[in-house]
Amino acid sequence: MIVALAVCALGGLWFLIRRHIELSRPLAVLAWALIMLGVVGVIVATLVGRFGGLYTFLYPLPFHGNWPGWSTGVFLIGLVLVNVGWMIWCLQMLGAVLRAFGGLRGALAWDYVWHRQAFQAAGRQPPPPEAFPALVAGFDGLIAGMDATLLGVSLLVRWLDPRVVINPFWAKNLTYFWAHTFANLIIYMLAALIYVGLPYATRRSYHISVVLVIGWWSSMIFILTNYFHHLYMDFVQPGILQYFGELSSYLTAVPVTAVTVFSALMPVWQSRTRWTLGAIFLYSGLIGWVVGGIGAEIDASVPFNLHLHNTLWVPAHFHTYLLGGCLLFVLGWVFLLLESRSARETSGIMRGTIVALSFGGMIVFLLDFYFGGAYGVPRRYATEPAPGPILAQIATVGAAIMLAGFALAFAEGLRLRWSRAIDRPLWPGELREEASHEG
Amino acid sequence: MKDNLPRKRMVNVGMGILGVVISLDGLTMPFRSHEMTTIPVHHLLHSGMAAGAGLLAMALAANLPRRDRERGGWVLPAVLAPVAGLALMWPSEYAYLMGHHWLHFLDHLGIALCSLLAVFAAQAYVRGLGWPTLVYQHLERSQQSGHPAAGDG
């Protein structure tokens, strides 16, 4: 789920940044191919080799399971390949924003924030909003990628040479630093689709502001330190890091989410927004981002974490922001593209059915996770204590309804694609011009 | 602008000399010190040597012609050289290497060359990416101090 949405985010952001500066296609294809090859490795290790070290693969679990040694090796090599592809993409993205917007100072919009009068007097423009997700993902992603390189090589060395003993606590810090940063960056990368997609739906431009820039600076720093909230139960972790983890969790999400969501609502106010499936999915994704984010902040608060740690609350919050946030951003973007290039339109009945099934099912599916977490039902248990089983049954019904909605959306997407008639790529400038002619 | 050029050149030369001195110190260490340190300390020394090699790479990369486009061929060395450099820091082999100075020297040479290549390649790919790569690599190697080998004293 994480890698699938990450690949969507990598492709989407790459496409948006390529509107500002030329990017090498072979490099992007290489990054994608390496990630896919890594995914194949993980699938083979898991399904054929029966590797059961979980997606968190915390040391020393990968080396002490009831599965053959080769499956551990294939799993680790798969992860290293995913990481190599990820790092190539990060280097390309960071390099792109440095080239396009005048180095790090320009890409950070430093002068726009601190020397605004001189900046405007010189006729300079700050980077567009989608440049900030690219900068943050490129910069933080490289740090996380280096961390993953270190972890991956260490685990591979341990696999090849059992004499090597790794400090489990050190490995846990590295694992969560990489995995949390990688998973966390997905939604920040996909925010770029909001910045470019919403102006298309509302026919209003998305303005960059000092508050938005500072929100992104905050995220850039604290995305790297909020993973500490995964280690609250590790008593040997220095106490100061636990406090810092809680503070970082709030400072990562709140500024940029609040500013993005608030500023995304502004263009809709008294606009001529056409509530197509694309616009509905994009806007609903904002709700998933906020609800999942609040669920995450609750879990990242130490007094709540004492009760919610390792319960179904954890999958509740990440399913909300991945399924109800990231996936909807991706679907919204795809439908905006399809709708802008199709001769047909989605009928009101079809739109209503898709929305009712997808969101209705999703709410039932996610709520059961939250209730389970609040009741203290543990996750990753083969046999759950009550009320886990009944909640799981209700959630299954919700998931089936949601999947029916997504299947309908998929069929509708195909129908729109088959009736492709107009080639009108998403260029907000041109569209605004077009809108002004209409007005 | 013109005044800045000699100053930049002086900074580059200074950085290059500093990089050579640090790298040479790390490379010749196997012949000067025969005492086994702890693995974390050994890795910290490697990270210092890697930083020296990175500084040398930045000084060398300053001579590359300015270009606004990507030099795509440099991306793979920038990503893969650190992997090779880390693989050369194989903790369970240190005891053997301490008794074989030339092998130990070759190991250090490999680590330094990997760092040099990674930083140079990143800077060659897009100007400005060398510095973060240098810092990341330094942190990466120093962080490997959390990686004790069996029998680590």
mmCIF file with all atom_site columns, N, CA, C and O in Angstrom, chain A residues 28-71:
data_model
loop_
_atom_site.group_PDB
_atom_site.id
_atom_site.type_symbol
_atom_site.label_atom_id
_atom_site.label_alt_id
_atom_site.label_comp_id
_atom_site.label_asym_id
_atom_site.label_entity_id
_atom_site.label_seq_id
_atom_site.pdbx_PDB_ins_code
_atom_site.Cartn_x
_atom_site.Cartn_y
_atom_site.Cartn_z
_atom_site.occupancy
_atom_site.B_iso_or_equiv
_atom_site.pdbx_formal_charge
_atom_site.auth_seq_id
_atom_site.auth_comp_id
_atom_site.auth_asym_id
_atom_site.auth_atom_id
_atom_site.pdbx_PDB_model_num
ATOM 1   N N  . ALA A 1 28 ? 14.215 8.789   -14.627 1.00 0.00 ? 28 ALA A N  1
ATOM 2   C CA . ALA A 1 28 ? 12.956 8.516   -13.922 1.00 0.00 ? 28 ALA A CA 1
ATOM 3   C C  . ALA A 1 28 ? 12.517 7.071   -14.156 1.00 0.00 ? 28 ALA A C  1
ATOM 4   O O  . ALA A 1 28 ? 12.059 6.396   -13.232 1.00 0.00 ? 28 ALA A O  1
ATOM 5   N N  . VAL A 1 29 ? 12.690 6.599   -15.390 1.00 0.00 ? 29 VAL A N  1
ATOM 6   C CA . VAL A 1 29 ? 12.311 5.214   -15.698 1.00 0.00 ? 29 VAL A CA 1
ATOM 7   C C  . VAL A 1 29 ? 13.208 4.245   -14.918 1.00 0.00 ? 29 VAL A C  1
ATOM 8   O O  . VAL A 1 29 ? 12.738 3.230   -14.385 1.00 0.00 ? 29 VAL A O  1
ATOM 9   N N  . LEU A 1 30 ? 14.493 4.593   -14.827 1.00 0.00 ? 30 LEU A N  1
ATOM 10  C CA . LEU A 1 30 ? 15.421 3.740   -14.069 1.00 0.00 ? 30 LEU A CA 1
ATOM 11  C C  . LEU A 1 30 ? 14.981 3.657   -12.599 1.00 0.00 ? 30 LEU A C  1
ATOM 12  O O  . LEU A 1 30 ? 14.956 2.565   -12.009 1.00 0.00 ? 30 LEU A O  1
ATOM 13  N N  . ALA A 1 31 ? 14.647 4.817   -12.030 1.00 0.00 ? 31 ALA A N  1
ATOM 14  C CA . ALA A 1 31 ? 14.203 4.834   -10.622 1.00 0.00 ? 31 ALA A CA 1
ATOM 15  C C  . ALA A 1 31 ? 12.959 3.959   -10.460 1.00 0.00 ? 31 ALA A C  1
ATOM 16  O O  . ALA A 1 31 ? 12.875 3.143   -9.532  1.00 0.00 ? 31 ALA A O  1
ATOM 17  N N  . TRP A 1 32 ? 12.009 4.127   -11.364 1.00 0.00 ? 32 TRP A N  1
ATOM 18  C CA . TRP A 1 32 ? 10.768 3.346   -11.300 1.00 0.00 ? 32 TRP A CA 1
ATOM 19  C C  . TRP A 1 32 ? 11.061 1.844   -11.448 1.00 0.00 ? 32 TRP A C  1
ATOM 20  O O  . TRP A 1 32 ? 10.538 1.020   -10.691 1.00 0.00 ? 32 TRP A O  1
ATOM 21  N N  . ALA A 1 33 ? 11.929 1.499   -12.405 1.00 0.00 ? 33 ALA A N  1
ATOM 22  C CA . ALA A 1 33 ? 12.229 0.078   -12.651 1.00 0.00 ? 33 ALA A CA 1
ATOM 23  C C  . ALA A 1 33 ? 12.897 -0.559  -11.434 1.00 0.00 ? 33 ALA A C  1
ATOM 24  O O  . ALA A 1 33 ? 12.574 -1.700  -11.070 1.00 0.00 ? 33 ALA A O  1
ATOM 25  N N  . LEU A 1 34 ? 13.801 0.185   -10.794 1.00 0.00 ? 34 LEU A N  1
ATOM 26  C CA . LEU A 1 34 ? 14.471 -0.368  -9.613  1.00 0.00 ? 34 LEU A CA 1
ATOM 27  C C  . LEU A 1 34 ? 13.472 -0.584  -8.474  1.00 0.00 ? 34 LEU A C  1
ATOM 28  O O  . LEU A 1 34 ? 13.522 -1.604  -7.775  1.00 0.00 ? 34 LEU A O  1
ATOM 29  N N  . ILE A 1 35 ? 12.554 0.371   -8.315  1.00 0.00 ? 35 ILE A N  1
ATOM 30  C CA . ILE A 1 35 ? 11.541 0.221   -7.261  1.00 0.00 ? 35 ILE A CA 1
ATOM 31  C C  . ILE A 1 35 ? 10.668 -1.004  -7.551  1.00 0.00 ? 35 ILE A C  1
ATOM 32  O O  . ILE A 1 35 ? 10.401 -1.818  -6.663  1.00 0.00 ? 35 ILE A O  1
ATOM 33  N N  . MET A 1 36 ? 10.257 -1.160  -8.812  1.00 0.00 ? 36 MET A N  1
ATOM 34  C CA . MET A 1 36 ? 9.407  -2.301  -9.178  1.00 0.00 ? 36 MET A CA 1
ATOM 35  C C  . MET A 1 36 ? 10.144 -3.628  -8.971  1.00 0.00 ? 36 MET A C  1
ATOM 36  O O  . MET A 1 36 ? 9.584  -4.612  -8.488  1.00 0.00 ? 36 MET A O  1
ATOM 37  N N  . LEU A 1 37 ? 11.437 -3.624  -9.347  1.00 0.00 ? 37 LEU A N  1
ATOM 38  C CA . LEU A 1 37 ? 12.249 -4.831  -9.163  1.00 0.00 ? 37 LEU A CA 1
ATOM 39  C C  . LEU A 1 37 ? 12.328 -5.187  -7.669  1.00 0.00 ? 37 LEU A C  1
ATOM 40  O O  . LEU A 1 37 ? 12.218 -6.354  -7.272  1.00 0.00 ? 37 LEU A O  1
ATOM 41  N N  . GLY A 1 38 ? 12.496 -4.174  -6.847  1.00 0.00 ? 38 GLY A N  1
ATOM 42  C CA . GLY A 1 38 ? 12.531 -4.379  -5.398  1.00 0.00 ? 38 GLY A CA 1
ATOM 43  C C  . GLY A 1 38 ? 11.208 -4.933  -4.888  1.00 0.00 ? 38 GLY A C  1
ATOM 44  O O  . GLY A 1 38 ? 11.184 -5.826  -4.037  1.00 0.00 ? 38 GLY A O  1
ATOM 45  N N  . VAL A 1 39 ? 10.109 -4.413  -5.423  1.00 0.00 ? 39 VAL A N  1
ATOM 46  C CA . VAL A 1 39 ? 8.779  -4.890  -5.002  1.00 0.00 ? 39 VAL A CA 1
ATOM 47  C C  . VAL A 1 39 ? 8.635  -6.374  -5.368  1.00 0.00 ? 39 VAL A C  1
ATOM 48  O O  . VAL A 1 39 ? 8.137  -7.174  -4.562  1.00 0.00 ? 39 VAL A O  1
ATOM 49  N N  . VAL A 1 40 ? 9.102  -6.737  -6.569  1.00 0.00 ? 40 VAL A N  1
ATOM 50  C CA . VAL A 1 40 ? 9.046  -8.154  -6.977  1.00 0.00 ? 40 VAL A CA 1
ATOM 51  C C  . VAL A 1 40 ? 9.834  -9.005  -5.975  1.00 0.00 ? 40 VAL A C  1
ATOM 52  O O  . VAL A 1 40 ? 9.380  -10.075 -5.546  1.00 0.00 ? 40 VAL A O  1
ATOM 53  N N  . GLY A 1 41 ? 11.002 -8.517  -5.590  1.00 0.00 ? 41 GLY A N  1
ATOM 54  C CA . GLY A 1 41 ? 11.824 -9.241  -4.616  1.00 0.00 ? 41 GLY A CA 1
ATOM 55  C C  . GLY A 1 41 ? 11.085 -9.465  -3.308  1.00 0.00 ? 41 GLY A C  1
ATOM 56  O O  . GLY A 1 41 ? 11.081 -10.568 -2.752  1.00 0.00 ? 41 GLY A O  1
ATOM 57  N N  . VAL A 1 42 ? 10.434 -8.412  -2.811  1.00 0.00 ? 42 VAL A N  1
ATOM 58  C CA . VAL A 1 42 ? 9.689  -8.512  -1.545  1.00 0.00 ? 42 VAL A CA 1
ATOM 59  C C  . VAL A 1 42 ? 8.525  -9.498  -1.698  1.00 0.00 ? 42 VAL A C  1
ATOM 60  O O  . VAL A 1 42 ? 8.271  -10.321 -0.807  1.00 0.00 ? 42 VAL A O  1
ATOM 61  N N  . ILE A 1 43 ? 7.845  -9.451  -2.848  1.00 0.00 ? 43 ILE A N  1
ATOM 62  C CA . ILE A 1 43 ? 6.715  -10.362 -3.070  1.00 0.00 ? 43 ILE A CA 1
ATOM 63  C C  . ILE A 1 43 ? 7.205  -11.818 -3.121  1.00 0.00 ? 43 ILE A C  1
ATOM 64  O O  . ILE A 1 43 ? 6.619  -12.709 -2.501  1.00 0.00 ? 43 ILE A O  1
ATOM 65  N N  . VAL A 1 44 ? 8.305  -12.037 -3.843  1.00 0.00 ? 44 VAL A N  1
ATOM 66  C CA . VAL A 1 44 ? 8.851  -13.403 -3.938  1.00 0.00 ? 44 VAL A CA 1
ATOM 67  C C  . VAL A 1 44 ? 9.271  -13.897 -2.552  1.00 0.00 ? 44 VAL A C  1
ATOM 68  O O  . VAL A 1 44 ? 8.946  -15.028 -2.153  1.00 0.00 ? 44 VAL A O  1
ATOM 69  N N  . ALA A 1 45 ? 9.961  -13.035 -1.805  1.00 0.00 ? 45 ALA A N  1
ATOM 70  C CA . ALA A 1 45 ? 10.419 -13.442 -0.465  1.00 0.00 ? 45 ALA A CA 1
ATOM 71  C C  . ALA A 1 45 ? 9.230  -13.778 0.432   1.00 0.00 ? 45 ALA A C  1
ATOM 72  O O  . ALA A 1 45 ? 9.280  -14.722 1.224   1.00 0.00 ? 45 ALA A O  1
ATOM 73  N N  . THR A 1 46 ? 8.167  -13.021 0.301   1.00 0.00 ? 46 THR A N  1
ATOM 74  C CA . THR A 1 46 ? 7.025  -13.195 1.198   1.00 0.00 ? 46 THR A CA 1
ATOM 75  C C  . THR A 1 46 ? 6.144  -14.373 0.780   1.00 0.00 ? 46 THR A C  1
ATOM 76  O O  . THR A 1 46 ? 5.791  -15.209 1.607   1.00 0.00 ? 46 THR A O  1
ATOM 77  N N  . LEU A 1 47 ? 5.803  -14.416 -0.525  1.00 0.00 ? 47 LEU A N  1
ATOM 78  C CA . LEU A 1 47 ? 4.848  -15.436 -0.970  1.00 0.00 ? 47 LEU A CA 1
ATOM 79  C C  . LEU A 1 47 ? 5.512  -16.782 -1.244  1.00 0.00 ? 47 LEU A C  1
ATOM 80  O O  . LEU A 1 47 ? 4.959  -17.829 -0.936  1.00 0.00 ? 47 LEU A O  1
ATOM 81  N N  . VAL A 1 48 ? 6.695  -16.742 -1.847  1.00 0.00 ? 48 VAL A N  1
ATOM 82  C CA . VAL A 1 48 ? 7.387  -18.006 -2.165  1.00 0.00 ? 48 VAL A CA 1
ATOM 83  C C  . VAL A 1 48 ? 8.258  -18.438 -0.988  1.00 0.00 ? 48 VAL A C  1
ATOM 84  O O  . VAL A 1 48 ? 8.220  -19.582 -0.552  1.00 0.00 ? 48 VAL A O  1
ATOM 85  N N  . GLY A 1 49 ? 9.039  -17.493 -0.484  1.00 0.00 ? 49 GLY A N  1
ATOM 86  C CA . GLY A 1 49 ? 9.974  -17.837 0.602   1.00 0.00 ? 49 GLY A CA 1
ATOM 87  C C  . GLY A 1 49 ? 9.359  -17.818 1.986   1.00 0.00 ? 49 GLY A C  1
ATOM 88  O O  . GLY A 1 49 ? 10.013 -18.181 2.955   1.00 0.00 ? 49 GLY A O  1
ATOM 89  N N  . ARG A 1 50 ? 8.097  -17.375 2.089   1.00 0.00 ? 50 ARG A N  1
ATOM 90  C CA . ARG A 1 50 ? 7.391  -17.336 3.386   1.00 0.00 ? 50 ARG A CA 1
ATOM 91  C C  . ARG A 1 50 ? 8.119  -16.468 4.412   1.00 0.00 ? 50 ARG A C  1
ATOM 92  O O  . ARG A 1 50 ? 8.073  -16.761 5.611   1.00 0.00 ? 50 ARG A O  1
ATOM 93  N N  . PHE A 1 51 ? 8.783  -15.426 3.938   1.00 0.00 ? 51 PHE A N  1
ATOM 94  C CA . PHE A 1 51 ? 9.427  -14.501 4.881   1.00 0.00 ? 51 PHE A CA 1
ATOM 95  C C  . PHE A 1 51 ? 8.351  -13.853 5.743   1.00 0.00 ? 51 PHE A C  1
ATOM 96  O O  . PHE A 1 51 ? 7.365  -13.325 5.214   1.00 0.00 ? 51 PHE A O  1
ATOM 97  N N  . GLY A 1 52 ? 8.542  -13.889 7.058   1.00 0.00 ? 52 GLY A N  1
ATOM 98  C CA . GLY A 1 52 ? 7.507  -13.368 7.958   1.00 0.00 ? 52 GLY A CA 1
ATOM 99  C C  . GLY A 1 52 ? 8.041  -12.335 8.924   1.00 0.00 ? 52 GLY A C  1
ATOM 100 O O  . GLY A 1 52 ? 7.548  -12.231 10.044  1.00 0.00 ? 52 GLY A O  1
ATOM 101 N N  . GLY A 1 53 ? 9.058  -11.596 8.508   1.00 0.00 ? 53 GLY A N  1
ATOM 102 C CA . GLY A 1 53 ? 9.644  -10.592 9.413   1.00 0.00 ? 53 GLY A CA 1
ATOM 103 C C  . GLY A 1 53 ? 8.874  -9.285  9.407   1.00 0.00 ? 53 GLY A C  1
ATOM 104 O O  . GLY A 1 53 ? 9.378  -8.280  9.918   1.00 0.00 ? 53 GLY A O  1
ATOM 105 N N  . LEU A 1 54 ? 7.674  -9.277  8.849   1.00 0.00 ? 54 LEU A N  1
ATOM 106 C CA . LEU A 1 54 ? 6.798  -8.112  8.781   1.00 0.00 ? 54 LEU A CA 1
ATOM 107 C C  . LEU A 1 54 ? 7.423  -6.993  7.961   1.00 0.00 ? 54 LEU A C  1
ATOM 108 O O  . LEU A 1 54 ? 8.608  -7.008  7.668   1.00 0.00 ? 54 LEU A O  1
ATOM 109 N N  . TYR A 1 55 ? 6.582  -6.025  7.614   1.00 0.00 ? 55 TYR A N  1
ATOM 110 C CA . TYR A 1 55 ? 7.115  -4.940  6.793   1.00 0.00 ? 55 TYR A CA 1
ATOM 111 C C  . TYR A 1 55 ? 8.015  -4.025  7.613   1.00 0.00 ? 55 TYR A C  1
ATOM 112 O O  . TYR A 1 55 ? 8.737  -3.212  7.083   1.00 0.00 ? 55 TYR A O  1
ATOM 113 N N  . THR A 1 56 ? 7.976  -4.187  8.920   1.00 0.00 ? 56 THR A N  1
ATOM 114 C CA . THR A 1 56 ? 8.877  -3.391  9.754   1.00 0.00 ? 56 THR A CA 1
ATOM 115 C C  . THR A 1 56 ? 10.232 -4.086  9.946   1.00 0.00 ? 56 THR A C  1
ATOM 116 O O  . THR A 1 56 ? 11.187 -3.444  10.376  1.00 0.00 ? 56 THR A O  1
ATOM 117 N N  . PHE A 1 57 ? 10.318 -5.370  9.646   1.00 0.00 ? 57 PHE A N  1
ATOM 118 C CA . PHE A 1 57 ? 11.555 -6.186  9.664   1.00 0.00 ? 57 PHE A CA 1
ATOM 119 C C  . PHE A 1 57 ? 12.536 -5.770  10.766  1.00 0.00 ? 57 PHE A C  1
ATOM 120 O O  . PHE A 1 57 ? 13.740 -5.647  10.534  1.00 0.00 ? 57 PHE A O  1
ATOM 121 N N  . LEU A 1 58 ? 12.030 -5.594  11.970  1.00 0.00 ? 58 LEU A N  1
ATOM 122 C CA . LEU A 1 58 ? 12.906 -5.134  13.049  1.00 0.00 ? 58 LEU A CA 1
ATOM 123 C C  . LEU A 1 58 ? 13.952 -6.188  13.398  1.00 0.00 ? 58 LEU A C  1
ATOM 124 O O  . LEU A 1 58 ? 13.627 -7.356  13.612  1.00 0.00 ? 58 LEU A O  1
ATOM 125 N N  . TYR A 1 59 ? 15.186 -5.768  13.446  1.00 0.00 ? 59 TYR A N  1
ATOM 126 C CA . TYR A 1 59 ? 16.272 -6.666  13.824  1.00 0.00 ? 59 TYR A CA 1
ATOM 127 C C  . TYR A 1 59 ? 16.060 -7.144  15.265  1.00 0.00 ? 59 TYR A C  1
ATOM 128 O O  . TYR A 1 59 ? 15.691 -6.314  16.103  1.00 0.00 ? 59 TYR A O  1
ATOM 129 N N  . PRO A 1 60 ? 16.264 -8.388  15.620  1.00 0.00 ? 60 PRO A N  1
ATOM 130 C CA . PRO A 1 60 ? 16.839 -9.486  14.831  1.00 0.00 ? 60 PRO A CA 1
ATOM 131 C C  . PRO A 1 60 ? 15.790 -10.417 14.201  1.00 0.00 ? 60 PRO A C  1
ATOM 132 O O  . PRO A 1 60 ? 16.144 -11.498 13.772  1.00 0.00 ? 60 PRO A O  1
ATOM 133 N N  . LEU A 1 61 ? 14.526 -9.979  14.154  1.00 0.00 ? 61 LEU A N  1
ATOM 134 C CA . LEU A 1 61 ? 13.459 -10.857 13.672  1.00 0.00 ? 61 LEU A CA 1
ATOM 135 C C  . LEU A 1 61 ? 13.739 -11.481 12.296  1.00 0.00 ? 61 LEU A C  1
ATOM 136 O O  . LEU A 1 61 ? 13.511 -12.691 12.106  1.00 0.00 ? 61 LEU A O  1
ATOM 137 N N  . PRO A 1 62 ? 14.237 -10.734 11.311  1.00 0.00 ? 62 PRO A N  1
ATOM 138 C CA . PRO A 1 62 ? 14.445 -11.345 9.980   1.00 0.00 ? 62 PRO A CA 1
ATOM 139 C C  . PRO A 1 62 ? 15.363 -12.567 9.999   1.00 0.00 ? 62 PRO A C  1
ATOM 140 O O  . PRO A 1 62 ? 15.314 -13.391 9.082   1.00 0.00 ? 62 PRO A O  1
ATOM 141 N N  . PHE A 1 63 ? 16.196 -12.681 11.056  1.00 0.00 ? 63 PHE A N  1
ATOM 142 C CA . PHE A 1 63 ? 17.178 -13.779 11.081  1.00 0.00 ? 63 PHE A CA 1
ATOM 143 C C  . PHE A 1 63 ? 16.772 -14.909 12.021  1.00 0.00 ? 63 PHE A C  1
ATOM 144 O O  . PHE A 1 63 ? 17.541 -15.829 12.256  1.00 0.00 ? 63 PHE A O  1
ATOM 145 N N  . HIS A 1 64 ? 15.613 -14.811 12.612  1.00 0.00 ? 64 HIS A N  1
ATOM 146 C CA . HIS A 1 64 ? 15.205 -15.827 13.581  1.00 0.00 ? 64 HIS A CA 1
ATOM 147 C C  . HIS A 1 64 ? 13.822 -16.390 13.297  1.00 0.00 ? 64 HIS A C  1
ATOM 148 O O  . HIS A 1 64 ? 13.063 -16.672 14.215  1.00 0.00 ? 64 HIS A O  1
ATOM 149 N N  . GLY A 1 65 ? 13.471 -16.509 12.043  1.00 0.00 ? 65 GLY A N  1
ATOM 150 C CA . GLY A 1 65 ? 12.139 -16.998 11.720  1.00 0.00 ? 65 GLY A CA 1
ATOM 151 C C  . GLY A 1 65 ? 12.177 -18.402 11.161  1.00 0.00 ? 65 GLY A C  1
ATOM 152 O O  . GLY A 1 65 ? 13.255 -18.953 10.895  1.00 0.00 ? 65 GLY A O  1
ATOM 153 N N  . ASN A 1 66 ? 10.970 -18.948 10.974  1.00 0.00 ? 66 ASN A N  1
ATOM 154 C CA . ASN A 1 66 ? 10.867 -20.295 10.442  1.00 0.00 ? 66 ASN A CA 1
ATOM 155 C C  . ASN A 1 66 ? 10.724 -20.233 8.915   1.00 0.00 ? 66 ASN A C  1
ATOM 156 O O  . ASN A 1 66 ? 9.748  -20.687 8.345   1.00 0.00 ? 66 ASN A O  1
ATOM 157 N N  . TRP A 1 67 ? 11.708 -19.620 8.277   1.00 0.00 ? 67 TRP A N  1
ATOM 158 C CA . TRP A 1 67 ? 11.708 -19.507 6.822   1.00 0.00 ? 67 TRP A CA 1
ATOM 159 C C  . TRP A 1 67 ? 13.157 -19.642 6.343   1.00 0.00 ? 67 TRP A C  1
ATOM 160 O O  . TRP A 1 67 ? 14.094 -19.418 7.126   1.00 0.00 ? 67 TRP A O  1
ATOM 161 N N  . PRO A 1 68 ? 13.345 -19.993 5.070   1.00 0.00 ? 68 PRO A N  1
ATOM 162 C CA . PRO A 1 68 ? 14.711 -20.216 4.602   1.00 0.00 ? 68 PRO A CA 1
ATOM 163 C C  . PRO A 1 68 ? 15.530 -18.915 4.553   1.00 0.00 ? 68 PRO A C  1
ATOM 164 O O  . PRO A 1 68 ? 14.963 -17.834 4.388   1.00 0.00 ? 68 PRO A O  1
ATOM 165 N N  . GLY A 1 69 ? 16.842 -19.072 4.692   1.00 0.00 ? 69 GLY A N  1
ATOM 166 C CA . GLY A 1 69 ? 17.724 -17.904 4.713   1.00 0.00 ? 69 GLY A CA 1
ATOM 167 C C  . GLY A 1 69 ? 17.645 -17.085 3.430   1.00 0.00 ? 69 GLY A C  1
ATOM 168 O O  . GLY A 1 69 ? 17.750 -15.856 3.461   1.00 0.00 ? 69 GLY A O  1
ATOM 169 N N  . TRP A 1 70 ? 17.431 -17.772 2.296   1.00 0.00 ? 70 TRP A N  1
ATOM 170 C CA . TRP A 1 70 ? 17.432 -17.025 1.036   1.00 0.00 ? 70 TRP A CA 1
ATOM 171 C C  . TRP A 1 70 ? 16.303 -16.007 0.977   1.00 0.00 ? 70 TRP A C  1
ATOM 172 O O  . TRP A 1 70 ? 16.440 -14.936 0.369   1.00 0.00 ? 70 TRP A O  1
ATOM 173 N N  . SER A 1 71 ? 15.152 -16.341 1.639   1.00 0.00 ? 71 SER A N  1
ATOM 174 C CA . SER A 1 71 ? 14.024 -15.403 1.554   1.00 0.00 ? 71 SER A CA 1
ATOM 175 C C  . SER A 1 71 ? 14.348 -14.117 2.311   1.00 0.00 ? 71 SER A C  1
ATOM 176 O O  . SER A 1 71 ? 13.948 -13.023 1.898   1.00 0.00 ? 71 SER A O  1
#
